[in-house]
PDB file of C-alpha atoms in Angstrom:
ATOM      1  CA  MET M 517      15.611 -10.581  -9.642  1.00 76.00           C
ATOM      2  CA  ASP M 518      18.979 -10.541  -7.453  1.00 84.00           C
ATOM      3  CA  THR M 519      19.238  -6.751  -8.491  1.00 90.00           C
ATOM      4  CA  LEU M 520      15.382  -5.835  -7.159  1.00 93.00           C
ATOM      5  CA  ASP M 521      16.236  -8.253  -3.747  1.00 95.00           C
ATOM      6  CA  LYS M 522      19.509  -5.896  -2.854  1.00 94.00           C
ATOM      7  CA  PHE M 523      16.953  -2.409  -2.884  1.00 95.00           C
ATOM      8  CA  LEU M 524      13.421  -3.200  -3.133  1.00 96.00           C
ATOM      9  CA  PRO M 525      12.863  -4.426   0.394  1.00 96.00           C
ATOM     10  CA  LYS M 526      14.623  -1.241   2.345  1.00 96.00           C
ATOM     11  CA  PHE M 527      12.827   1.209  -0.236  1.00 97.00           C
ATOM     12  CA  LEU M 528       9.179  -0.632   0.446  1.00 97.00           C
ATOM     13  CA  LEU M 529       9.996  -0.301   4.435  1.00 98.00           C
ATOM     14  CA  ALA M 530      10.846   3.027   3.512  1.00 98.00           C
ATOM     15  CA  VAL M 531       7.686   3.782   1.634  1.00 97.00           C
ATOM     16  CA  SER M 532       5.468   1.836   4.144  1.00 98.00           C
ATOM     17  CA  ALA M 533       6.729   3.725   6.875  1.00 98.00           C
ATOM     18  CA  GLY M 534       5.691   7.084   4.992  1.00 98.00           C
ATOM     19  CA  LEU M 535       2.105   5.445   4.291  1.00 98.00           C
ATOM     20  CA  LEU M 536       2.058   5.133   8.057  1.00 98.00           C
ATOM     21  CA  CYS M 537       2.772   8.619   8.674  1.00 98.00           C
ATOM     22  CA  TRP M 538       0.582  10.135   5.822  1.00 98.00           C
ATOM     23  CA  GLY M 539      -2.244   7.555   7.097  1.00 98.00           C
ATOM     24  CA  LEU M 540      -2.030   8.871  10.938  1.00 98.00           C
ATOM     25  CA  LEU M 541      -1.812  12.425   9.574  1.00 98.00           C
ATOM     26  CA  GLY M 542      -4.753  12.045   7.142  1.00 98.00           C
ATOM     27  CA  LEU M 543      -6.579  10.629  10.152  1.00 98.00           C
ATOM     28  CA  LEU M 544      -5.845  13.380  11.992  1.00 97.00           C
ATOM     29  CA  GLU M 545      -6.631  16.255  10.127  1.00 97.00           C
ATOM     30  CA  TYR M 546      -9.861  14.405   9.351  1.00 97.00           C
ATOM     31  CA  ALA M 547     -10.857  13.864  12.805  1.00 96.00           C
ATOM     32  CA  ALA M 548      -9.494  17.632  13.591  1.00 96.00           C
ATOM     33  CA  PRO M 549     -10.440  19.862  10.440  1.00 92.00           C
ATOM     34  CA  SER M 550      -8.825  23.016  11.631  1.00 93.00           C
ATOM     35  CA  LEU M 551      -5.329  21.219  11.764  1.00 92.00           C
ATOM     36  CA  SER M 552      -5.510  21.858   8.430  1.00 91.00           C
ATOM     37  CA  LEU M 553      -2.746  20.222   6.765  1.00 95.00           C
ATOM     38  CA  GLY M 554      -4.022  19.855   2.959  1.00 95.00           C
ATOM     39  CA  LEU M 555      -4.323  15.983   3.213  1.00 96.00           C
ATOM     40  CA  GLN M 556      -8.463  15.812   2.341  1.00 95.00           C
ATOM     41  CA  ASN M 557      -9.660  15.955  -1.045  1.00 94.00           C
ATOM     42  CA  GLU M 558     -12.653  18.136  -0.800  1.00 92.00           C
ATOM     43  CA  LYS M 559     -14.732  15.949  -3.894  1.00 93.00           C
ATOM     44  CA  PHE M 560     -14.452  13.015  -1.569  1.00 96.00           C
ATOM     45  CA  PRO M 561     -17.183  12.369   0.614  1.00 97.00           C
ATOM     46  CA  SER M 562     -16.561  12.109   4.629  1.00 95.00           C
ATOM     47  CA  GLY M 563     -16.749   7.833   4.410  1.00 97.00           C
ATOM     48  CA  LEU M 564     -14.319   7.912   1.566  1.00 98.00           C
ATOM     49  CA  GLN M 565     -12.238  10.490   3.009  1.00 97.00           C
ATOM     50  CA  PHE M 566     -12.057   8.209   5.935  1.00 98.00           C
ATOM     51  CA  LEU M 567     -11.302   4.687   4.528  1.00 98.00           C
ATOM     52  CA  HIS M 568      -8.713   6.099   2.116  1.00 98.00           C
ATOM     53  CA  PHE M 569      -6.516   7.222   4.960  1.00 98.00           C
ATOM     54  CA  LEU M 570      -7.068   3.742   6.914  1.00 98.00           C
ATOM     55  CA  GLY M 571      -5.754   2.043   4.455  1.00 98.00           C
ATOM     56  CA  ILE M 572      -3.079   3.979   3.487  1.00 98.00           C
ATOM     57  CA  LEU M 573      -2.547   3.777   7.463  1.00 98.00           C
ATOM     58  CA  LEU M 574      -2.893   0.225   7.495  1.00 98.00           C
ATOM     59  CA  THR M 575      -0.908  -0.959   4.551  1.00 98.00           C
ATOM     60  CA  GLY M 576       2.193   0.960   5.619  1.00 98.00           C
ATOM     61  CA  VAL M 577       1.412  -0.755   9.253  1.00 98.00           C
ATOM     62  CA  ILE M 578       1.205  -4.217   7.615  1.00 98.00           C
ATOM     63  CA  PHE M 579       3.914  -4.347   5.902  1.00 98.00           C
ATOM     64  CA  LEU M 580       6.553  -2.049   8.096  1.00 98.00           C
ATOM     65  CA  LEU M 581       5.070  -4.123  11.318  1.00 98.00           C
ATOM     66  CA  GLY M 582       4.898  -7.224   9.622  1.00 98.00           C
ATOM     67  CA  TYR M 583       8.672  -7.224   8.129  1.00 98.00           C
ATOM     68  CA  LEU M 584      10.590  -6.000  10.883  1.00 97.00           C
ATOM     69  CA  LYS M 585       8.538  -9.235  13.326  1.00 98.00           C
ATOM     70  CA  ARG M 586       8.980 -11.779  10.252  1.00 97.00           C
ATOM     71  CA  TRP M 587       5.185 -12.564  10.246  1.00 97.00           C
ATOM     72  CA  PRO M 588       4.952 -15.039   7.429  1.00 94.00           C
ATOM     73  CA  HIS M 589       1.691 -13.560   6.059  1.00 97.00           C
ATOM     74  CA  THR M 590       3.043 -10.010   5.612  1.00 98.00           C
ATOM     75  CA  VAL M 591       3.301 -11.144   1.783  1.00 98.00           C
ATOM     76  CA  TYR M 592      -0.577 -11.610   1.539  1.00 97.00           C
ATOM     77  CA  ALA M 593      -1.625  -9.430   3.962  1.00 98.00           C
ATOM     78  CA  THR M 594       0.165  -6.676   2.047  1.00 98.00           C
ATOM     79  CA  ILE M 595      -0.706  -7.757  -1.296  1.00 98.00           C
ATOM     80  CA  THR M 596      -4.279  -7.581  -0.160  1.00 98.00           C
ATOM     81  CA  MET M 597      -4.126  -4.063   0.944  1.00 98.00           C
ATOM     82  CA  TYR M 598      -2.317  -2.996  -2.396  1.00 98.00           C
ATOM     83  CA  ALA M 599      -6.279  -4.617  -3.602  1.00 98.00           C
ATOM     84  CA  VAL M 600      -8.060  -2.526  -1.272  1.00 98.00           C
ATOM     85  CA  LEU M 601      -6.204   0.541  -2.010  1.00 98.00           C
ATOM     86  CA  ALA M 602      -6.789   0.174  -6.199  1.00 98.00           C
ATOM     87  CA  THR M 603     -10.165  -0.297  -5.419  1.00 98.00           C
ATOM     88  CA  LEU M 604     -10.151   2.982  -3.535  1.00 98.00           C
ATOM     89  CA  CYS M 605      -7.948   4.457  -6.245  1.00 97.00           C
ATOM     90  CA  PHE M 606     -10.503   3.044  -9.008  1.00 98.00           C
ATOM     91  CA  VAL M 607     -14.087   4.734  -6.891  1.00 98.00           C
ATOM     92  CA  GLU M 608     -11.512   8.207  -6.197  1.00 97.00           C
ATOM     93  CA  THR M 609     -10.946   8.244  -9.853  1.00 97.00           C
ATOM     94  CA  ILE M 610     -13.975   7.008 -12.033  1.00 96.00           C
ATOM     95  CA  ASP M 611     -16.943   8.487  -9.462  1.00 96.00           C
ATOM     96  CA  PHE M 612     -14.881  11.575  -8.147  1.00 96.00           C
ATOM     97  CA  GLY M 613     -12.206  12.988 -10.636  1.00 95.00           C
ATOM     98  CA  ALA M 614      -9.467  12.264  -8.783  1.00 95.00           C
ATOM     99  CA  PHE M 615      -5.904  13.084 -10.214  1.00 95.00           C
ATOM    100  CA  GLY M 616      -7.736  15.826 -12.397  1.00 93.00           C
ATOM    101  CA  GLY M 617     -10.386  13.066 -13.743  1.00 92.00           C
ATOM    102  CA  GLY M 618     -10.889  11.971 -17.255  1.00 95.00           C
ATOM    103  CA  SER M 619      -7.934  10.469 -19.443  1.00 96.00           C
ATOM    104  CA  THR M 620      -5.175  11.870 -17.114  1.00 96.00           C
ATOM    105  CA  GLY M 621      -6.839  10.740 -13.884  1.00 96.00           C
ATOM    106  CA  VAL M 622      -7.221   7.289 -15.497  1.00 97.00           C
ATOM    107  CA  LEU M 623      -4.077   7.179 -17.132  1.00 97.00           C
ATOM    108  CA  ILE M 624      -2.507   7.681 -13.265  1.00 97.00           C
ATOM    109  CA  MET M 625      -4.726   5.282 -12.154  1.00 97.00           C
ATOM    110  CA  LEU M 626      -3.637   2.662 -14.169  1.00 98.00           C
ATOM    111  CA  VAL M 627      -0.258   3.160 -13.098  1.00 98.00           C
ATOM    112  CA  GLU M 628      -1.075   2.973  -9.453  1.00 98.00           C
ATOM    113  CA  PHE M 629      -2.379  -0.090 -10.634  1.00 98.00           C
ATOM    114  CA  SER M 630       0.933  -1.644 -12.611  1.00 98.00           C
ATOM    115  CA  VAL M 631       2.955  -0.384  -9.632  1.00 98.00           C
ATOM    116  CA  TYR M 632       0.965  -3.030  -6.718  1.00 98.00           C
ATOM    117  CA  ILE M 633       0.963  -5.368  -9.688  1.00 98.00           C
ATOM    118  CA  GLY M 634       4.481  -5.112  -9.799  1.00 98.00           C
ATOM    119  CA  LEU M 635       5.204  -5.239  -5.802  1.00 98.00           C
ATOM    120  CA  SER M 636       2.857  -7.837  -5.802  1.00 98.00           C
ATOM    121  CA  THR M 637       4.300 -10.217  -8.082  1.00 98.00           C
ATOM    122  CA  TYR M 638       7.961  -8.933  -6.315  1.00 97.00           C
ATOM    123  CA  LEU M 639       6.691  -9.863  -3.093  1.00 97.00           C
ATOM    124  CA  LEU M 640       5.399 -13.617  -4.632  1.00 96.00           C
ATOM    125  CA  ARG M 641       8.287 -14.344  -6.559  1.00 96.00           C
ATOM    126  CA  SER M 642      11.493 -12.741  -4.268  1.00 96.00           C
ATOM    127  CA  THR M 643      13.642 -15.492  -2.685  1.00 94.00           C
ATOM    128  CA  ALA M 644      15.001 -12.304  -0.387  1.00 95.00           C
ATOM    129  CA  ILE M 645      11.252 -11.885   0.680  1.00 97.00           C
ATOM    130  CA  LYS M 646      10.850 -16.113   1.061  1.00 96.00           C
ATOM    131  CA  SER M 647      13.972 -16.122   2.476  1.00 95.00           C
ATOM    132  CA  HIS M 648      13.098 -13.577   4.995  1.00 96.00           C
ATOM    133  CA  PHE M 649       9.549 -14.360   6.170  1.00 96.00           C
ATOM    134  CA  GLY M 650      10.760 -18.360   6.141  1.00 93.00           C
ATOM    135  CA  ILE M 651       8.181 -19.244   3.473  1.00 90.00           C
ATOM    136  CA  SER M 652       9.132 -22.426   1.362  1.00 79.00           C
ATOM    137  CA  ALA M 653      10.239 -21.857  -2.564  1.00 63.00           C
ATOM    138  CA  GLN M 654       8.886 -24.630  -3.433  1.00 55.00           C
ATOM    139  CA  THR M 655       5.302 -24.898  -1.681  1.00 56.00           C
ATOM    140  CA  GLY M 656       5.157 -21.194  -0.851  1.00 56.00           C
ATOM    141  CA  ARG M 657       4.003 -21.738   3.192  1.00 63.00           C
ATOM    142  CA  HIS M 658       6.147 -21.286   5.837  1.00 60.00           C
TER     143      HIS M 658
END
């Protein structure tokens, strides 16, 4: 875990900043389709498009601001957003053929789920994360 603690928090901050930007651009394109940034998936219904980019934006904002402000609920809020993104991914893949659909789409979806599970496990068990957010190692409370 010490090896992960050296780079994963910074990596998560960078990814969260990227998610924030991606979510903002996606919502901007959603609101003003004439921008044509290429972020929208024409197979997805309008409401799903909106939820997709809102979920991405919120995931980035929650971890980025939570980490910088040392908000003790960041870990659980981030894991909740991973569950939201996984749910959206499931609907997009199974109902609308995201990632090319079929077995390829399902395989990519399962890889995405594995990443969310791995990151969630890290966030819950990391001594560095617990220390950063002031969470007691024994009780899991701040």
